[in-house]
Amino acid sequence: MATKDGFINAEAIDSNAPRLGRRSFLVGGAAAVAALGLAGCSPAGMSMAEAERVYGPVPNERFPIPAVKLSKVDPKYLRRTVRYDSAEAVGTIIVDPARYYVYRIEGNGNATRYGANVGRAGFLWSGEAYIGRKAEWPVWTPPKEMIARQPEAAPYANGMPPGLDNPLGARTLYLYQNGAYTLYTIYSTIMPETIGKGVSSGCVGLLTQDMLDLYEKTPVNTKVVVLKA
């Protein structure tokens, strides 16, 4: 459902997508994609031992976060520092949906690069926004339009409690324009098979361990630039 500003409702479920349970609300049928056969590959930019440390379990969270199954992630989507020339200020977030990357500008021609999932066909968008608010272990509330199309969402009309099954995950950055929430977010996912794919209704998902890193570095009012796909 489009908002008055022309944005697609980022929390809507494709009415033609398979019903795959609570965690698939944001990612639709793409959650069923087969795992990539990458076991044993050495991730670009880091050793396998380092990748296992960076993407290992996070037991001290409100809801303990499991380790990422690295065999389900193409190594090119694992976090690394890269050369990225940009005139944007340090801290600016740049989303490149065509390449399934999110960059955080670090200065001196460098950026931290994270692999991401992005909007599926028909739900891509581009433009500038900013982080209007942040949330740890947020409640997710499906909009009325979504419930009308997807009756299985009705039990969560008053909000889905935080947890690993919540579509927004452990951390969420909410994108705003001109003081209004766009219904788009940058959120965390524990579904590694979605990284590098177009699966959502316009939101951008990072592996939870990557989102924890980006979230801590990103204050409210940070600029976000979404490039054209």
Short mmCIF file of C-alpha atoms in Angstrom, two decimals:
data_model
loop_
_atom_site.label_atom_id
_atom_site.label_comp_id
_atom_site.label_asym_id
_atom_site.label_seq_id
_atom_site.Cartn_x
_atom_site.Cartn_y
_atom_site.Cartn_z
CA MET A 1 0.00 0.00 0.00
CA ALA A 2 1.42 3.38 -0.99
CA THR A 3 1.54 6.20 1.52
CA LYS A 4 0.52 9.74 0.68
CA ASP A 5 4.16 10.38 -0.24
CA GLY A 6 4.17 7.53 -2.71
CA PHE A 7 6.09 5.11 -0.55
CA ILE A 8 5.28 1.44 -0.64
CA ASN A 9 4.26 0.02 2.73
CA ALA A 10 7.45 -1.68 3.81
CA GLU A 11 5.62 -3.91 6.27
CA ALA A 12 3.17 -5.36 3.75
CA ILE A 13 3.29 -8.97 2.67
CA ASP A 14 3.01 -9.89 -0.97
CA SER A 15 -0.43 -11.45 -1.23
CA ASN A 16 0.92 -13.99 -3.71
CA ALA A 17 3.88 -15.05 -1.58
CA PRO A 18 3.89 -18.42 0.24
CA ARG A 19 2.95 -18.41 3.92
CA LEU A 20 6.17 -19.29 5.69
CA GLY A 21 5.62 -18.32 9.30
CA ARG A 22 6.24 -15.27 11.42
CA ARG A 23 9.83 -14.49 10.45
CA SER A 24 8.90 -14.40 6.77
CA PHE A 25 6.55 -11.41 7.04
CA LEU A 26 9.22 -9.05 5.72
CA VAL A 27 10.89 -11.40 3.32
CA GLY A 28 8.03 -13.39 1.78
CA GLY A 29 8.80 -16.47 -0.23
CA ALA A 30 12.52 -15.76 -0.52
CA ALA A 31 13.06 -17.33 2.89
CA ALA A 32 12.61 -20.68 1.19
CA VAL A 33 15.57 -20.18 -1.17
CA ALA A 34 18.01 -23.08 -0.98
CA ALA A 35 21.26 -22.52 0.89
CA LEU A 36 24.26 -21.51 -1.20
CA GLY A 37 26.90 -24.23 -1.49
CA LEU A 38 29.72 -22.17 -0.02
CA ALA A 39 30.86 -24.29 2.91
CA GLY A 40 34.62 -24.21 3.27
CA CYS A 41 35.13 -21.01 1.30
CA SER A 42 37.37 -18.40 2.88
CA PRO A 43 35.42 -15.12 3.19
CA ALA A 44 36.83 -12.23 1.15
CA GLY A 45 38.64 -9.82 3.44
CA MET A 46 38.85 -12.09 6.49
CA SER A 47 39.85 -15.59 7.43
CA MET A 48 37.23 -18.20 8.19
CA ALA A 49 38.31 -18.07 11.84
CA GLU A 50 37.76 -14.31 11.89
CA ALA A 51 34.37 -14.68 10.17
CA GLU A 52 33.32 -17.24 12.76
CA ARG A 53 34.27 -14.78 15.50
CA VAL A 54 32.56 -11.75 13.92
CA TYR A 55 29.43 -13.72 13.10
CA GLY A 56 29.43 -15.93 16.17
CA PRO A 57 26.68 -16.17 18.79
CA VAL A 58 25.76 -13.17 20.92
CA PRO A 59 24.59 -14.80 24.17
CA ASN A 60 24.25 -11.70 26.34
CA GLU A 61 21.41 -10.10 24.41
CA ARG A 62 17.84 -9.96 25.75
CA PHE A 63 17.19 -12.86 23.38
CA PRO A 64 20.43 -14.76 22.71
CA ILE A 65 21.40 -14.43 19.06
CA PRO A 66 22.64 -17.55 17.28
CA ALA A 67 25.76 -17.70 15.16
CA VAL A 68 25.32 -17.01 11.47
CA LYS A 69 25.40 -20.12 9.29
CA LEU A 70 28.22 -18.89 7.09
CA SER A 71 27.60 -21.65 4.54
CA LYS A 72 24.40 -19.79 3.63
CA VAL A 73 26.11 -16.47 2.88
CA ASP A 74 28.16 -15.64 -0.21
CA PRO A 75 31.53 -14.51 1.24
CA LYS A 76 31.40 -11.26 -0.74
CA TYR A 77 28.54 -10.11 1.49
CA LEU A 78 30.47 -10.39 4.75
CA ARG A 79 31.50 -7.19 6.48
CA ARG A 80 34.71 -5.52 5.42
CA THR A 81 36.38 -2.12 4.99
CA VAL A 82 36.56 -1.04 1.35
CA ARG A 83 37.63 1.94 -0.72
CA TYR A 84 34.57 4.07 -1.41
CA ASP A 85 34.97 7.60 -2.68
CA SER A 86 32.13 9.81 -1.55
CA ALA A 87 31.50 13.44 -0.75
CA GLU A 88 29.05 12.43 1.99
CA ALA A 89 29.89 13.10 5.63
CA VAL A 90 31.39 10.46 7.88
CA GLY A 91 28.61 8.27 9.24
CA THR A 92 26.31 8.64 6.24
CA ILE A 93 24.64 5.38 5.23
CA ILE A 94 24.46 4.56 1.53
CA VAL A 95 22.28 1.70 0.30
CA ASP A 96 23.17 0.17 -3.07
CA PRO A 97 20.25 -2.15 -3.88
CA ALA A 98 21.65 -3.15 -7.27
CA ARG A 99 24.66 -4.75 -5.55
CA TYR A 100 22.98 -5.68 -2.25
CA TYR A 101 25.33 -3.60 -0.13
CA VAL A 102 25.01 -1.03 2.64
CA TYR A 103 27.94 1.32 3.20
CA ARG A 104 28.81 3.43 6.21
CA ILE A 105 31.14 6.27 5.20
CA GLU A 106 34.25 6.25 7.38
CA GLY A 107 36.22 9.07 5.75
CA ASN A 108 39.53 9.18 3.87
CA GLY A 109 37.94 7.33 0.97
CA ASN A 110 36.94 4.32 3.08
CA ALA A 111 33.65 2.76 4.07
CA THR A 112 32.44 -0.20 6.06
CA ARG A 113 30.50 -2.43 3.70
CA TYR A 114 27.74 -4.83 4.77
CA GLY A 115 25.85 -7.36 2.67
CA ALA A 116 22.10 -6.77 2.62
CA ASN A 117 18.75 -7.92 1.39
CA VAL A 118 16.61 -5.30 -0.32
CA GLY A 119 13.17 -4.78 -1.84
CA ARG A 120 11.95 -7.32 -4.34
CA ALA A 121 10.75 -6.41 -7.82
CA GLY A 122 8.10 -3.73 -7.66
CA PHE A 123 9.16 -2.53 -4.21
CA LEU A 124 12.50 -0.87 -4.91
CA TRP A 125 12.85 2.85 -4.26
CA SER A 126 15.57 5.47 -4.20
CA GLY A 127 16.17 8.86 -2.63
CA GLU A 128 17.33 10.47 0.59
CA ALA A 129 16.04 9.92 4.09
CA TYR A 130 17.37 10.06 7.64
CA ILE A 131 17.23 7.95 10.77
CA GLY A 132 14.22 9.30 12.64
CA ARG A 133 14.38 6.85 15.52
CA LYS A 134 16.11 3.69 16.69
CA ALA A 135 14.86 0.68 18.59
CA GLU A 136 16.32 -2.36 20.30
CA TRP A 137 14.17 -5.48 20.09
CA PRO A 138 11.20 -3.52 18.74
CA VAL A 139 7.55 -4.51 18.66
CA TRP A 140 6.29 -5.11 15.13
CA THR A 141 2.74 -4.09 14.26
CA PRO A 142 1.28 -5.04 10.87
CA PRO A 143 -0.73 -2.25 9.23
CA LYS A 144 -4.48 -2.66 8.71
CA GLU A 145 -4.02 -2.94 4.95
CA MET A 146 -1.74 -5.90 5.44
CA ILE A 147 -4.12 -7.66 7.79
CA ALA A 148 -6.89 -7.25 5.23
CA ARG A 149 -4.78 -9.05 2.64
CA GLN A 150 -3.09 -11.49 4.99
CA PRO A 151 -5.52 -12.67 7.69
CA GLU A 152 -2.77 -14.70 9.37
CA ALA A 153 -1.27 -11.39 10.50
CA ALA A 154 -4.42 -10.55 12.50
CA PRO A 155 -3.13 -12.04 15.79
CA TYR A 156 -0.43 -9.35 15.74
CA ALA A 157 -2.77 -6.40 15.16
CA ASN A 158 -1.78 -5.05 18.56
CA GLY A 159 1.88 -5.80 18.01
CA MET A 160 4.17 -8.81 17.85
CA PRO A 161 6.36 -8.99 20.94
CA PRO A 162 10.13 -8.66 20.54
CA GLY A 163 12.11 -11.81 19.91
CA LEU A 164 14.03 -13.79 17.34
CA ASP A 165 10.85 -14.49 15.37
CA ASN A 166 9.92 -10.80 15.18
CA PRO A 167 10.48 -9.60 11.58
CA LEU A 168 12.37 -6.50 12.74
CA GLY A 169 14.85 -8.52 14.78
CA ALA A 170 17.23 -7.23 17.43
CA ARG A 171 17.78 -3.70 16.12
CA THR A 172 15.90 -1.39 13.78
CA LEU A 173 16.68 1.99 12.24
CA TYR A 174 13.53 3.78 11.07
CA LEU A 175 13.77 5.93 7.94
CA TYR A 176 12.06 9.32 7.90
CA GLN A 177 11.53 12.11 5.38
CA ASN A 178 10.33 15.60 6.28
CA GLY A 179 9.42 14.52 9.81
CA ALA A 180 7.31 11.55 8.71
CA TYR A 181 8.06 7.84 8.98
CA THR A 182 8.35 6.39 5.47
CA LEU A 183 7.42 2.85 6.62
CA TYR A 184 10.90 1.78 5.51
CA THR A 185 13.51 0.45 7.92
CA ILE A 186 16.99 -0.96 8.08
CA TYR A 187 16.46 -4.02 10.22
CA SER A 188 18.30 -7.10 11.45
CA THR A 189 17.72 -10.64 10.25
CA ILE A 190 18.82 -14.07 11.45
CA MET A 191 18.02 -15.49 7.99
CA PRO A 192 21.39 -15.54 6.19
CA GLU A 193 19.91 -17.05 3.04
CA THR A 194 18.16 -13.72 2.32
CA ILE A 195 21.38 -11.69 2.05
CA GLY A 196 22.14 -10.74 -1.54
CA LYS A 197 18.52 -11.07 -2.60
CA GLY A 198 15.48 -8.90 -3.24
CA VAL A 199 12.99 -10.19 -0.70
CA SER A 200 11.29 -7.38 1.19
CA SER A 201 8.65 -4.74 0.56
CA GLY A 202 11.27 -2.00 0.53
CA CYS A 203 13.07 -2.46 3.84
CA VAL A 204 16.78 -3.26 3.97
CA GLY A 205 17.98 -6.17 6.07
CA LEU A 206 21.43 -6.85 7.50
CA LEU A 207 22.71 -9.90 9.32
CA THR A 208 22.05 -9.31 13.01
CA GLN A 209 25.74 -9.19 13.89
CA ASP A 210 26.26 -6.54 11.18
CA MET A 211 23.23 -4.59 12.33
CA LEU A 212 24.53 -4.53 15.90
CA ASP A 213 27.71 -2.93 14.55
CA LEU A 214 25.93 -0.36 12.37
CA TYR A 215 23.32 0.45 15.02
CA GLU A 216 25.89 1.39 17.64
CA LYS A 217 27.63 3.76 15.21
CA THR A 218 24.46 5.43 13.92
CA PRO A 219 22.79 8.27 15.84
CA VAL A 220 19.33 9.64 15.15
CA ASN A 221 19.34 12.14 12.25
CA THR A 222 22.01 10.25 10.33
CA LYS A 223 21.59 10.77 6.59
CA VAL A 224 20.65 7.79 4.45
CA VAL A 225 21.02 7.71 0.66
CA VAL A 226 19.34 4.94 -1.31
CA LEU A 227 20.79 4.63 -4.81
CA LYS A 228 18.80 3.61 -7.87
CA ALA A 229 18.84 -0.09 -8.59
#
